[in-house]
Amino acid sequence: MTVEREAGEDDVDVFMFSFQQQQQVEVSSTDNFQVNVRKSSPNQHPTWTELTCHSNCQLPVDPSYIWYKNGQQMEGKTKKINPHPVNPEDQYSCALSGYESFPSPSVYPPKLPSVSVSPSGEIVEGSSVTLTCSSDANPAAKYTWYKKNVNPDLQPLSKEPQLVFSSIQSSDSGEYYCTAENQLGKRTSEYIFIDVKYPPKTSSVSVSPSGEIVEGSSVTLTCSSDANPTAKYTWYKKNVNPDLQPLSKEPQLVFSSIQSSDSGEYYCIAENQLGKRTSEYIFIDVKYAPKLPSVSVSPSGEIVEGSSVTLICSSDANPAANYTWYKENQTLSQEPGGGYHFTSISSEERGIYYCKSENQYGQFNSSSLFIDVQYAPKLPSVSVSPSGEIVEGSSVNLNCSSDANPAANYTWYKENEDSPKASGQIFTITDVRPEHSGNYYCEAQNRRGRHNSTLYLTVVAGKLCSLMFTHT
């Protein structure tokens, strides 16, 4: 006996077998039997199915048929039957009465479809992947492919036994299933999970909390990347040798109490066995109150009266500090640059100075800076002690003093005498005599200059009278 499949009309698949006719029916070996299957159209009753026992043989008048369900003979001798319902396990065949040994091939709905993936093993993005659906069915099943959680009312992914991805992408990951359907029924496969592996996509970095970062606060940097398998992360700081120990090998880089020295640009590397990706830089700008200000004077070295002098105050601060200069608690100025300028410094500006640096996060005072202005002696003042009438034979002190920096040295002279009479602020004359009368002057001198002052002494009627005159 030979069995073959023919295409029938009206959505009918035909299965035939041929046999040697015996007794009353004249047939040749090419004659055959088959079961025709016809299902209702969609606008008719959805469960209506018609099976017809058909033969191309020359049959007797009013032939009688035998129907089998799952190998068991059914009641009735008609050419057509309408089984209801058709269960997935049911199989139907027919035969001509008297020729029960030559039944038609069985027809049956699809068995549970099986799904497979090729190639087997790990699926890497960009590779070619084929999903195959197969099911035992007669008539042969038609196949449809779907992806789980995608509306099946939409266009199916494929209406072929195979679903082909010529270059599979990460977005294709998910669960797939197929349906196998013929005129007797429809079965849905189990899900097959497609896990597409791929290297990290673009890595992104974020900082928490967002907004301004203040020294001493807790700050967390987070690195994230779409990758399969999950990426491992490594953190680095820009311009720090990456061959050294990384800052962190976790998705997060945590500063429990961030410091000003932590300011800078950071980046992370996301990596799995398929590749790695480096993030863009994220800049961390740590705000902080001024550190201890440093103070200096320009030009350095000795400060001479009349010269140009600048006091400089600087402090590490973020944002930049505002500066205020003080002289012994007297406010001088508030200048953004931290400088205080003397165009022509005077001796009166000698003293102790300090500055204050300040921003919205705090303030700090510098240490004291002593400004020592050097200048030539001012006009000396001279005096006689004791004052008033001086009795001949007594002692008298001539005093000379001058404002000078550094301190002045004093020398006493008598007019018309080349040699100095004395050195020091006080010139003492003991046992005063008339010949001591005359014009005396003192000279105050330091390395910045000198200045003179004159004193006149006169003896009258046995008494020494003093008159003081000064000139420069």
CSV table of C-alpha atoms in Angstrom, one decimal:
chain,number,residue,atom,x,y,z
A,1,MET,CA,0.0,0.0,0.0
A,2,THR,CA,1.3,3.5,-0.8
A,3,VAL,CA,0.3,6.7,1.0
A,4,GLU,CA,0.6,10.2,-0.4
A,5,ARG,CA,-0.8,13.8,0.3
A,6,GLU,CA,-2.8,15.9,-2.2
A,7,ALA,CA,-4.0,19.5,-1.9
A,8,GLY,CA,-7.8,19.6,-1.7
A,9,GLU,CA,-10.2,22.4,-2.3
A,10,ASP,CA,-11.9,24.7,0.4
A,11,ASP,CA,-9.0,24.5,2.8
A,12,VAL,CA,-9.0,20.7,2.7
A,13,ASP,CA,-5.9,18.5,3.1
A,14,VAL,CA,-6.4,15.0,1.5
A,15,PHE,CA,-4.6,11.9,2.7
A,16,MET,CA,-4.9,8.9,0.4
A,17,PHE,CA,-3.9,5.3,0.3
A,18,SER,CA,-4.2,2.7,-2.5
A,19,PHE,CA,-5.0,-1.0,-2.2
A,20,GLN,CA,-5.8,-4.1,-4.3
A,21,GLN,CA,-9.6,-4.2,-4.8
A,22,GLN,CA,-11.3,-7.6,-4.1
A,23,GLN,CA,-14.7,-9.1,-4.8
A,24,GLN,CA,-17.4,-6.9,-6.1
A,25,VAL,CA,-15.5,-3.6,-6.6
A,26,GLU,CA,-13.2,-3.3,-9.5
A,27,VAL,CA,-10.2,-1.1,-8.6
A,28,SER,CA,-6.6,-0.7,-9.7
A,29,SER,CA,-3.6,-0.4,-7.4
A,30,THR,CA,-3.7,3.4,-8.0
A,31,ASP,CA,-7.2,3.8,-6.5
A,32,ASN,CA,-7.2,5.2,-3.0
A,33,PHE,CA,-9.1,6.4,0.2
A,34,GLN,CA,-8.7,9.5,2.2
A,35,VAL,CA,-10.3,11.7,4.8
A,36,ASN,CA,-11.2,15.2,3.7
A,37,VAL,CA,-11.3,17.8,6.6
A,38,ARG,CA,-13.2,21.0,6.3
A,39,LYS,CA,-13.6,23.6,9.0
A,40,SER,CA,-16.2,26.3,9.3
A,41,SER,CA,-15.2,29.8,8.0
A,42,PRO,CA,-14.5,32.4,10.7
A,43,ASN,CA,-18.0,34.0,10.4
A,44,GLN,CA,-19.7,30.7,11.1
A,45,HIS,CA,-19.8,28.6,14.2
A,46,PRO,CA,-16.2,28.3,15.4
A,47,THR,CA,-16.4,24.7,16.5
A,48,TRP,CA,-18.0,23.2,13.3
A,49,THR,CA,-15.7,20.6,11.6
A,50,GLU,CA,-16.7,18.2,8.9
A,51,LEU,CA,-14.8,15.0,8.1
A,52,THR,CA,-15.6,13.3,4.7
A,53,CYS,CA,-14.5,9.8,3.8
A,54,HIS,CA,-13.6,10.0,0.1
A,55,SER,CA,-12.3,7.5,-2.5
A,56,ASN,CA,-11.5,7.7,-6.1
A,57,CYS,CA,-12.4,4.0,-6.4
A,58,GLN,CA,-15.5,2.8,-8.3
A,59,LEU,CA,-17.7,2.1,-5.3
A,60,PRO,CA,-21.0,0.1,-5.1
A,61,VAL,CA,-24.2,1.9,-5.1
A,62,ASP,CA,-25.1,3.3,-1.7
A,63,PRO,CA,-21.8,2.3,-0.1
A,64,SER,CA,-21.4,2.0,3.7
A,65,TYR,CA,-18.6,3.5,5.7
A,66,ILE,CA,-16.9,2.8,9.0
A,67,TRP,CA,-15.4,5.6,11.1
A,68,TYR,CA,-12.8,5.1,13.8
A,69,LYS,CA,-11.9,7.5,16.7
A,70,ASN,CA,-8.7,6.7,18.5
A,71,GLY,CA,-8.8,3.2,16.9
A,72,GLN,CA,-12.3,2.5,18.2
A,73,GLN,CA,-15.2,2.1,15.8
A,74,MET,CA,-17.8,4.8,16.0
A,75,GLU,CA,-21.6,4.5,15.5
A,76,GLY,CA,-23.0,5.4,12.1
A,77,LYS,CA,-22.3,4.5,8.5
A,78,THR,CA,-22.4,7.9,6.8
A,79,LYS,CA,-19.8,9.4,4.5
A,80,LYS,CA,-19.6,12.5,6.6
A,81,ILE,CA,-19.4,13.1,10.3
A,82,ASN,CA,-19.2,16.3,12.4
A,83,PRO,CA,-17.2,15.4,15.5
A,84,HIS,CA,-17.6,17.8,18.4
A,85,PRO,CA,-15.5,18.6,20.3
A,86,VAL,CA,-12.2,17.6,18.7
A,87,ASN,CA,-9.8,17.0,21.6
A,88,PRO,CA,-6.0,17.4,21.1
A,89,GLU,CA,-5.5,13.7,21.6
A,90,ASP,CA,-8.2,12.5,19.1
A,91,GLN,CA,-7.4,10.8,15.8
A,92,TYR,CA,-10.0,9.9,13.1
A,93,SER,CA,-9.9,7.5,10.2
A,94,CYS,CA,-12.4,5.8,7.9
A,95,ALA,CA,-12.8,2.7,5.8
A,96,LEU,CA,-15.3,1.2,3.3
A,97,SER,CA,-17.5,-1.5,4.9
A,98,GLY,CA,-16.0,-4.8,3.9
A,99,TYR,CA,-12.5,-3.3,3.6
A,100,GLU,CA,-11.8,-2.6,7.2
A,101,SER,CA,-8.3,-3.7,6.9
A,102,PHE,CA,-7.6,-0.8,4.6
A,103,PRO,CA,-8.4,2.3,6.7
A,104,SER,CA,-7.5,5.7,5.6
A,105,PRO,CA,-4.5,7.5,7.3
A,106,SER,CA,-5.6,9.1,10.6
A,107,VAL,CA,-6.2,12.8,10.8
A,108,TYR,CA,-5.6,14.6,14.1
A,109,PRO,CA,-5.0,18.1,15.5
A,110,PRO,CA,-1.4,19.3,16.2
A,111,LYS,CA,0.4,17.8,19.1
A,112,LEU,CA,2.1,20.1,21.6
A,113,PRO,CA,4.7,22.1,19.5
A,114,SER,CA,8.3,21.9,20.4
A,115,VAL,CA,10.6,24.9,20.0
A,116,SER,CA,14.4,24.9,19.5
A,117,VAL,CA,17.1,27.5,19.0
A,118,SER,CA,20.1,27.3,16.7
A,119,PRO,CA,22.9,27.6,17.3
A,120,SER,CA,22.7,26.3,20.8
A,121,GLY,CA,24.7,27.9,23.6
A,122,GLU,CA,25.3,31.5,24.4
A,123,ILE,CA,23.6,34.0,22.1
A,124,VAL,CA,25.8,37.1,21.4
A,125,GLU,CA,24.4,40.4,20.0
A,126,GLY,CA,24.9,40.6,16.3
A,127,SER,CA,24.9,36.9,15.6
A,128,SER,CA,22.4,35.0,13.5
A,129,VAL,CA,19.8,33.0,15.5
A,130,THR,CA,17.0,30.7,14.3
A,131,LEU,CA,14.0,29.6,16.3
A,132,THR,CA,12.3,26.5,15.0
A,133,CYS,CA,8.7,25.3,15.8
A,134,SER,CA,7.6,21.8,15.0
A,135,SER,CA,4.5,19.7,15.7
A,136,ASP,CA,3.1,16.4,14.7
A,137,ALA,CA,-0.2,17.1,12.9
A,138,ASN,CA,-2.4,15.7,10.1
A,139,PRO,CA,-3.2,17.7,8.1
A,140,ALA,CA,0.2,19.4,8.4
A,141,ALA,CA,0.2,22.4,10.8
A,142,LYS,CA,0.7,26.0,9.9
A,143,TYR,CA,2.9,27.9,12.3
A,144,THR,CA,2.8,31.4,13.8
A,145,TRP,CA,5.5,33.0,16.1
A,146,TYR,CA,4.9,35.5,18.9
A,147,LYS,CA,6.8,37.3,21.6
A,148,LYS,CA,5.5,37.1,25.2
A,149,ASN,CA,3.8,40.3,26.4
A,150,VAL,CA,3.5,41.6,22.8
A,151,ASN,CA,-0.2,42.0,21.8
A,152,PRO,CA,-0.9,38.8,19.7
A,153,ASP,CA,-3.6,40.7,17.8
A,154,LEU,CA,-0.9,42.7,16.1
A,155,GLN,CA,1.1,41.4,13.2
A,156,PRO,CA,2.8,38.1,14.3
A,157,LEU,CA,6.6,37.9,14.1
A,158,SER,CA,6.5,35.1,11.5
A,159,LYS,CA,4.1,32.7,9.9
A,160,GLU,CA,6.8,30.2,9.0
A,161,PRO,CA,8.1,27.2,11.0
A,162,GLN,CA,11.3,29.3,11.6
A,163,LEU,CA,11.8,32.7,13.2
A,164,VAL,CA,15.1,34.0,11.9
A,165,PHE,CA,17.2,36.8,13.4
A,166,SER,CA,19.9,37.7,10.9
A,167,SER,CA,21.6,40.0,13.4
A,168,ILE,CA,20.0,39.6,16.8
A,169,GLN,CA,19.9,42.7,19.1
A,170,SER,CA,19.7,43.1,22.9
A,171,SER,CA,16.1,44.4,22.4
A,172,ASP,CA,15.3,40.9,21.0
A,173,SER,CA,15.8,39.3,24.4
A,174,GLY,CA,12.6,37.8,25.9
A,175,GLU,CA,10.3,34.8,25.8
A,176,TYR,CA,8.9,33.5,22.5
A,177,TYR,CA,6.3,30.9,21.7
A,178,CYS,CA,4.7,29.5,18.6
A,179,THR,CA,1.3,28.1,17.6
A,180,ALA,CA,0.7,25.1,15.4
A,181,GLU,CA,-2.7,25.0,13.8
A,182,ASN,CA,-4.7,22.8,11.3
A,183,GLN,CA,-8.4,22.4,10.6
A,184,LEU,CA,-8.8,20.2,13.6
A,185,GLY,CA,-7.3,22.4,16.3
A,186,LYS,CA,-4.6,24.6,17.5
A,187,ARG,CA,-1.8,24.2,20.1
A,188,THR,CA,0.5,26.7,21.7
A,189,SER,CA,4.1,25.8,22.6
A,190,GLU,CA,5.8,26.4,25.9
A,191,TYR,CA,7.9,29.6,26.2
A,192,ILE,CA,11.6,29.7,25.1
A,193,PHE,CA,13.7,32.4,26.6
A,194,ILE,CA,16.2,34.1,24.4
A,195,ASP,CA,18.9,35.8,26.5
A,196,VAL,CA,21.0,38.0,24.2
A,197,LYS,CA,24.5,38.8,25.6
A,198,TYR,CA,26.1,42.1,24.8
A,199,PRO,CA,29.0,44.3,26.1
A,200,PRO,CA,28.2,47.4,28.1
A,201,LYS,CA,26.3,50.2,26.4
A,202,THR,CA,27.2,53.8,27.1
A,203,SER,CA,28.1,54.1,30.8
A,204,SER,CA,26.5,57.0,32.7
A,205,VAL,CA,27.5,58.6,36.0
A,206,SER,CA,25.4,60.5,38.5
A,207,VAL,CA,26.0,62.2,41.9
A,208,SER,CA,23.8,62.2,45.0
A,209,PRO,CA,22.7,64.4,46.5
A,210,SER,CA,22.3,66.7,43.4
A,211,GLY,CA,23.1,70.4,43.7
A,212,GLU,CA,25.9,72.0,45.7
A,213,ILE,CA,28.5,69.8,47.4
A,214,VAL,CA,29.8,71.2,50.7
A,215,GLU,CA,32.9,70.0,52.4
A,216,GLY,CA,32.2,67.4,55.1
A,217,SER,CA,29.0,66.2,53.6
A,218,SER,CA,28.3,62.6,52.4
A,219,VAL,CA,28.4,62.2,48.6
A,220,THR,CA,27.8,59.2,46.4
A,221,LEU,CA,28.8,58.8,42.7
A,222,THR,CA,26.9,56.0,40.9
A,223,CYS,CA,28.0,54.3,37.6
A,224,SER,CA,25.4,52.4,35.6
A,225,SER,CA,25.5,50.7,32.2
A,226,ASP,CA,23.1,48.5,30.2
A,227,ALA,CA,25.0,45.2,29.8
A,228,ASN,CA,24.4,41.4,29.7
A,229,PRO,CA,25.9,39.8,31.7
A,230,THR,CA,25.8,42.5,34.3
A,231,ALA,CA,28.9,44.8,34.2
A,232,LYS,CA,31.5,45.1,36.8
A,233,TYR,CA,32.5,48.7,37.6
A,234,THR,CA,35.8,50.5,38.4
A,235,TRP,CA,36.2,54.1,39.5
A,236,TYR,CA,39.1,56.5,38.7
A,237,LYS,CA,40.0,60.1,39.2
A,238,LYS,CA,41.2,62.0,36.1
A,239,ASN,CA,44.9,62.6,35.9
A,240,VAL,CA,45.6,59.9,38.5
A,241,ASN,CA,47.5,57.0,37.1
A,242,PRO,CA,44.9,54.3,36.4
A,243,ASP,CA,47.5,51.6,36.8
A,244,LEU,CA,47.4,52.4,40.5
A,245,GLN,CA,44.8,51.0,42.9
A,246,PRO,CA,41.4,52.2,41.6
A,247,LEU,CA,39.2,54.3,43.9
A,248,SER,CA,36.5,51.7,44.0
A,249,LYS,CA,35.4,48.4,42.3
A,250,GLU,CA,31.8,48.9,43.2
A,251,PRO,CA,29.0,50.6,41.2
A,252,GLN,CA,29.1,53.4,43.8
A,253,LEU,CA,32.0,55.6,44.9
A,254,VAL,CA,31.1,56.9,48.4
A,255,PHE,CA,32.6,59.9,50.2
A,256,SER,CA,31.4,59.7,53.8
A,257,SER,CA,32.9,63.1,54.5
A,258,ILE,CA,34.1,64.8,51.3
A,259,GLN,CA,37.0,67.1,51.4
A,260,SER,CA,38.2,70.0,49.3
A,261,SER,CA,41.1,67.8,48.0
A,262,ASP,CA,38.4,65.5,46.5
A,263,SER,CA,37.4,68.1,44.0
A,264,GLY,CA,38.1,67.0,40.4
A,265,GLU,CA,36.9,64.9,37.5
A,266,TYR,CA,35.9,61.3,37.9
A,267,TYR,CA,35.0,58.5,35.5
A,268,CYS,CA,34.1,54.9,35.7
A,269,ILE,CA,34.7,51.8,33.5
A,270,ALA,CA,31.9,49.2,33.0
A,271,GLU,CA,33.1,45.8,31.8
A,272,ASN,CA,31.9,42.3,31.2
A,273,GLN,CA,33.5,39.4,29.3
A,274,LEU,CA,32.2,40.8,26.0
A,275,GLY,CA,33.8,44.3,26.3
A,276,LYS,CA,34.1,47.5,28.3
A,277,ARG,CA,32.9,51.1,28.1
A,278,THR,CA,34.3,54.2,29.7
A,279,SER,CA,31.9,56.9,31.0
A,280,GLU,CA,32.2,60.6,30.4
A,281,TYR,CA,33.8,62.7,33.1
A,282,ILE,CA,31.8,64.1,36.0
A,283,PHE,CA,33.2,67.1,37.8
A,284,ILE,CA,32.9,67.3,41.6
A,285,ASP,CA,33.2,70.9,42.8
A,286,VAL,CA,33.5,70.8,46.6
A,287,LYS,CA,32.5,74.1,48.3
A,288,TYR,CA,34.3,75.0,51.6
A,289,ALA,CA,35.0,77.9,54.0
A,290,PRO,CA,38.3,79.8,53.7
A,291,LYS,CA,41.4,78.0,55.1
A,292,LEU,CA,43.8,80.0,57.3
A,293,PRO,CA,44.8,83.1,55.2
A,294,SER,CA,48.4,83.8,54.5
A,295,VAL,CA,49.6,87.4,54.6
A,296,SER,CA,52.7,89.1,52.9
A,297,VAL,CA,54.0,92.5,52.0
A,298,SER,CA,55.4,93.6,48.7
A,299,PRO,CA,58.1,94.6,48.1
A,300,SER,CA,59.7,92.4,50.7
A,301,GLY,CA,62.4,93.7,52.9
A,302,GLU,CA,62.7,97.0,54.7
A,303,ILE,CA,59.8,99.5,54.2
A,304,VAL,CA,60.9,103.1,53.9
A,305,GLU,CA,58.6,106.0,54.4
A,306,GLY,CA,57.2,107.4,51.1
A,307,SER,CA,57.6,104.2,49.2
A,308,SER,CA,54.7,102.2,47.5
A,309,VAL,CA,53.7,99.2,49.6
A,310,THR,CA,51.1,96.5,49.1
A,311,LEU,CA,49.7,94.1,51.7
A,312,ILE,CA,48.6,90.8,50.3
A,313,CYS,CA,46.1,88.4,51.8
A,314,SER,CA,45.3,85.0,50.2
A,315,SER,CA,43.2,82.0,51.3
A,316,ASP,CA,42.2,78.7,49.8
A,317,ALA,CA,38.4,78.9,49.6
A,318,ASN,CA,35.5,77.8,47.3
A,319,PRO,CA,33.9,80.0,46.2
A,320,ALA,CA,36.6,82.6,46.3
A,321,ALA,CA,36.8,84.6,49.5
A,322,ASN,CA,36.2,88.3,50.1
A,323,TYR,CA,39.0,90.0,52.1
A,324,THR,CA,38.9,92.7,54.7
A,325,TRP,CA,42.1,94.4,56.1
A,326,TYR,CA,42.3,95.7,59.7
A,327,LYS,CA,44.9,97.7,61.6
A,328,GLU,CA,44.7,97.0,65.3
A,329,ASN,CA,40.9,96.2,64.9
A,330,GLN,CA,40.3,99.3,62.7
A,331,THR,CA,38.7,98.4,59.4
A,332,LEU,CA,40.7,99.6,56.4
A,333,SER,CA,39.1,98.1,53.3
A,334,GLN,CA,37.2,95.2,51.8
A,335,GLU,CA,38.7,94.2,48.5
A,336,PRO,CA,38.0,91.1,46.3
A,337,GLY,CA,41.6,90.6,45.4
A,338,GLY,CA,42.9,90.5,49.0
A,339,GLY,CA,45.3,93.5,48.6
A,340,TYR,CA,45.6,96.7,50.5
A,341,HIS,CA,47.8,99.4,48.8
A,342,PHE,CA,49.8,102.3,50.3
A,343,THR,CA,50.8,104.7,47.5
A,344,SER,CA,53.2,106.6,49.7
A,345,ILE,CA,53.4,104.9,53.1
A,346,SER,CA,53.9,107.2,56.1
A,347,SER,CA,55.4,106.7,59.5
A,348,GLU,CA,52.0,106.9,61.0
A,349,GLU,CA,51.0,103.8,59.2
A,350,ARG,CA,53.5,101.7,61.1
A,351,GLY,CA,51.7,99.1,63.1
A,352,ILE,CA,50.0,95.6,63.3
A,353,TYR,CA,47.8,94.5,60.5
A,354,TYR,CA,45.7,91.4,59.8
A,355,CYS,CA,43.1,90.3,57.2
A,356,LYS,CA,39.8,88.4,57.3
A,357,SER,CA,38.8,86.0,54.5
A,358,GLU,CA,35.2,85.2,54.2
A,359,ASN,CA,32.6,83.4,52.0
A,360,GLN,CA,29.1,82.1,52.6
A,361,TYR,CA,30.5,79.0,54.3
A,362,GLY,CA,32.6,80.7,56.9
A,363,GLN,CA,35.4,83.1,57.7
A,364,PHE,CA,39.0,83.0,59.1
A,365,ASN,CA,41.4,85.7,60.4
A,366,SER,CA,45.0,85.6,59.4
A,367,SER,CA,47.9,85.9,61.8
A,368,SER,CA,49.2,89.4,62.6
A,369,LEU,CA,51.6,91.2,60.3
A,370,PHE,CA,53.8,94.0,61.7
A,371,ILE,CA,54.6,96.8,59.3
A,372,ASP,CA,57.7,98.6,60.4
A,373,VAL,CA,58.1,101.9,58.4
A,374,GLN,CA,61.5,103.3,58.5
A,375,TYR,CA,62.2,107.0,58.3
A,376,ALA,CA,64.8,109.7,58.9
A,377,PRO,CA,64.8,111.6,62.2
A,378,LYS,CA,62.1,114.2,62.5
A,379,LEU,CA,63.1,117.7,63.8
A,380,PRO,CA,64.8,117.1,67.2
A,381,SER,CA,63.5,118.8,70.3
A,382,VAL,CA,66.0,120.2,72.8
A,383,SER,CA,65.6,121.3,76.5
A,384,VAL,CA,67.6,122.4,79.5
A,385,SER,CA,67.4,120.9,82.9
A,386,PRO,CA,67.0,122.4,85.4
A,387,SER,CA,65.0,125.1,83.8
A,388,GLY,CA,65.0,128.7,85.0
A,389,GLU,CA,67.9,130.5,86.6
A,390,ILE,CA,71.1,128.5,86.7
A,391,VAL,CA,73.7,129.5,89.3
A,392,GLU,CA,77.3,129.7,88.3
A,393,GLY,CA,79.1,126.5,89.4
A,394,SER,CA,76.1,124.3,89.2
A,395,SER,CA,75.4,121.5,86.7
A,396,VAL,CA,73.1,121.6,83.7
A,397,ASN,CA,71.8,118.9,81.3
A,398,LEU,CA,71.1,119.5,77.7
A,399,ASN,CA,68.5,117.1,76.3
A,400,CYS,CA,67.8,116.2,72.7
A,401,SER,CA,65.1,113.8,71.3
A,402,SER,CA,63.8,113.0,67.8
A,403,ASP,CA,61.2,110.6,66.3
A,404,ALA,CA,63.1,108.2,64.1
A,405,ASN,CA,63.0,104.6,62.9
A,406,PRO,CA,65.5,103.1,63.4
A,407,ALA,CA,66.2,105.0,66.6
A,408,ALA,CA,68.5,108.0,66.1
A,409,ASN,CA,72.0,108.5,67.3
A,410,TYR,CA,72.7,111.9,68.9
A,411,THR,CA,75.8,114.1,68.8
A,412,TRP,CA,76.2,117.5,70.5
A,413,TYR,CA,78.2,120.4,69.0
A,414,LYS,CA,79.2,123.9,70.1
A,415,GLU,CA,79.2,126.5,67.4
A,416,ASN,CA,82.6,127.3,65.9
A,417,GLU,CA,84.2,124.1,67.4
A,418,ASP,CA,85.0,121.2,65.1
A,419,SER,CA,85.0,118.5,67.6
A,420,PRO,CA,81.8,117.2,69.0
A,421,LYS,CA,81.2,118.0,72.6
A,422,ALA,CA,79.3,114.8,73.5
A,423,SER,CA,77.3,111.9,72.1
A,424,GLY,CA,74.0,110.7,73.4
A,425,GLN,CA,70.7,112.3,74.1
A,426,ILE,CA,71.9,114.1,77.2
A,427,PHE,CA,74.9,116.5,77.3
A,428,THR,CA,75.9,117.4,80.9
A,429,ILE,CA,77.9,120.5,81.8
A,430,THR,CA,79.3,120.4,85.3
A,431,ASP,CA,80.5,123.5,87.2
A,432,VAL,CA,79.0,126.0,84.8
A,433,ARG,CA,81.2,129.0,83.9
A,434,PRO,CA,80.6,132.1,81.9
A,435,GLU,CA,82.8,130.7,79.1
A,436,HIS,CA,80.2,127.9,78.7
A,437,SER,CA,77.9,130.5,77.1
A,438,GLY,CA,77.4,130.0,73.5
A,439,ASN,CA,75.4,128.3,70.7
A,440,TYR,CA,74.9,124.6,71.1
A,441,TYR,CA,73.1,122.2,68.7
A,442,CYS,CA,72.4,118.5,68.6
A,443,GLU,CA,72.3,116.2,65.5
A,444,ALA,CA,69.9,113.3,65.3
A,445,GLN,CA,71.0,110.7,62.7
A,446,ASN,CA,70.1,107.2,61.4
A,447,ARG,CA,70.8,105.4,58.1
A,448,ARG,CA,67.7,107.1,56.6
A,449,GLY,CA,68.9,110.7,57.3
A,450,ARG,CA,69.8,113.4,59.9
A,451,HIS,CA,68.3,116.5,61.4
A,452,ASN,CA,69.7,119.3,63.7
A,453,SER,CA,68.3,121.4,66.5
A,454,THR,CA,70.1,124.5,68.2
A,455,LEU,CA,70.2,125.7,71.8
A,456,TYR,CA,71.6,129.0,72.9
A,457,LEU,CA,73.1,129.4,76.4
A,458,THR,CA,74.1,132.8,77.8
A,459,VAL,CA,75.6,133.9,81.3
A,460,VAL,CA,74.3,137.2,82.5
A,461,ALA,CA,75.3,138.9,85.8
A,462,GLY,CA,76.8,135.8,87.2
A,463,LYS,CA,73.9,133.7,86.3
A,464,LEU,CA,73.4,131.3,83.3
A,465,CYS,CA,70.3,132.1,81.3
A,466,SER,CA,69.1,129.7,78.7
A,467,LEU,CA,67.2,130.5,75.6
A,468,MET,CA,66.3,127.8,73.1
A,469,PHE,CA,66.0,128.2,69.4
A,470,THR,CA,65.6,125.4,66.8
A,471,HIS,CA,66.2,125.3,63.2
A,472,THR,CA,66.6,122.6,60.6
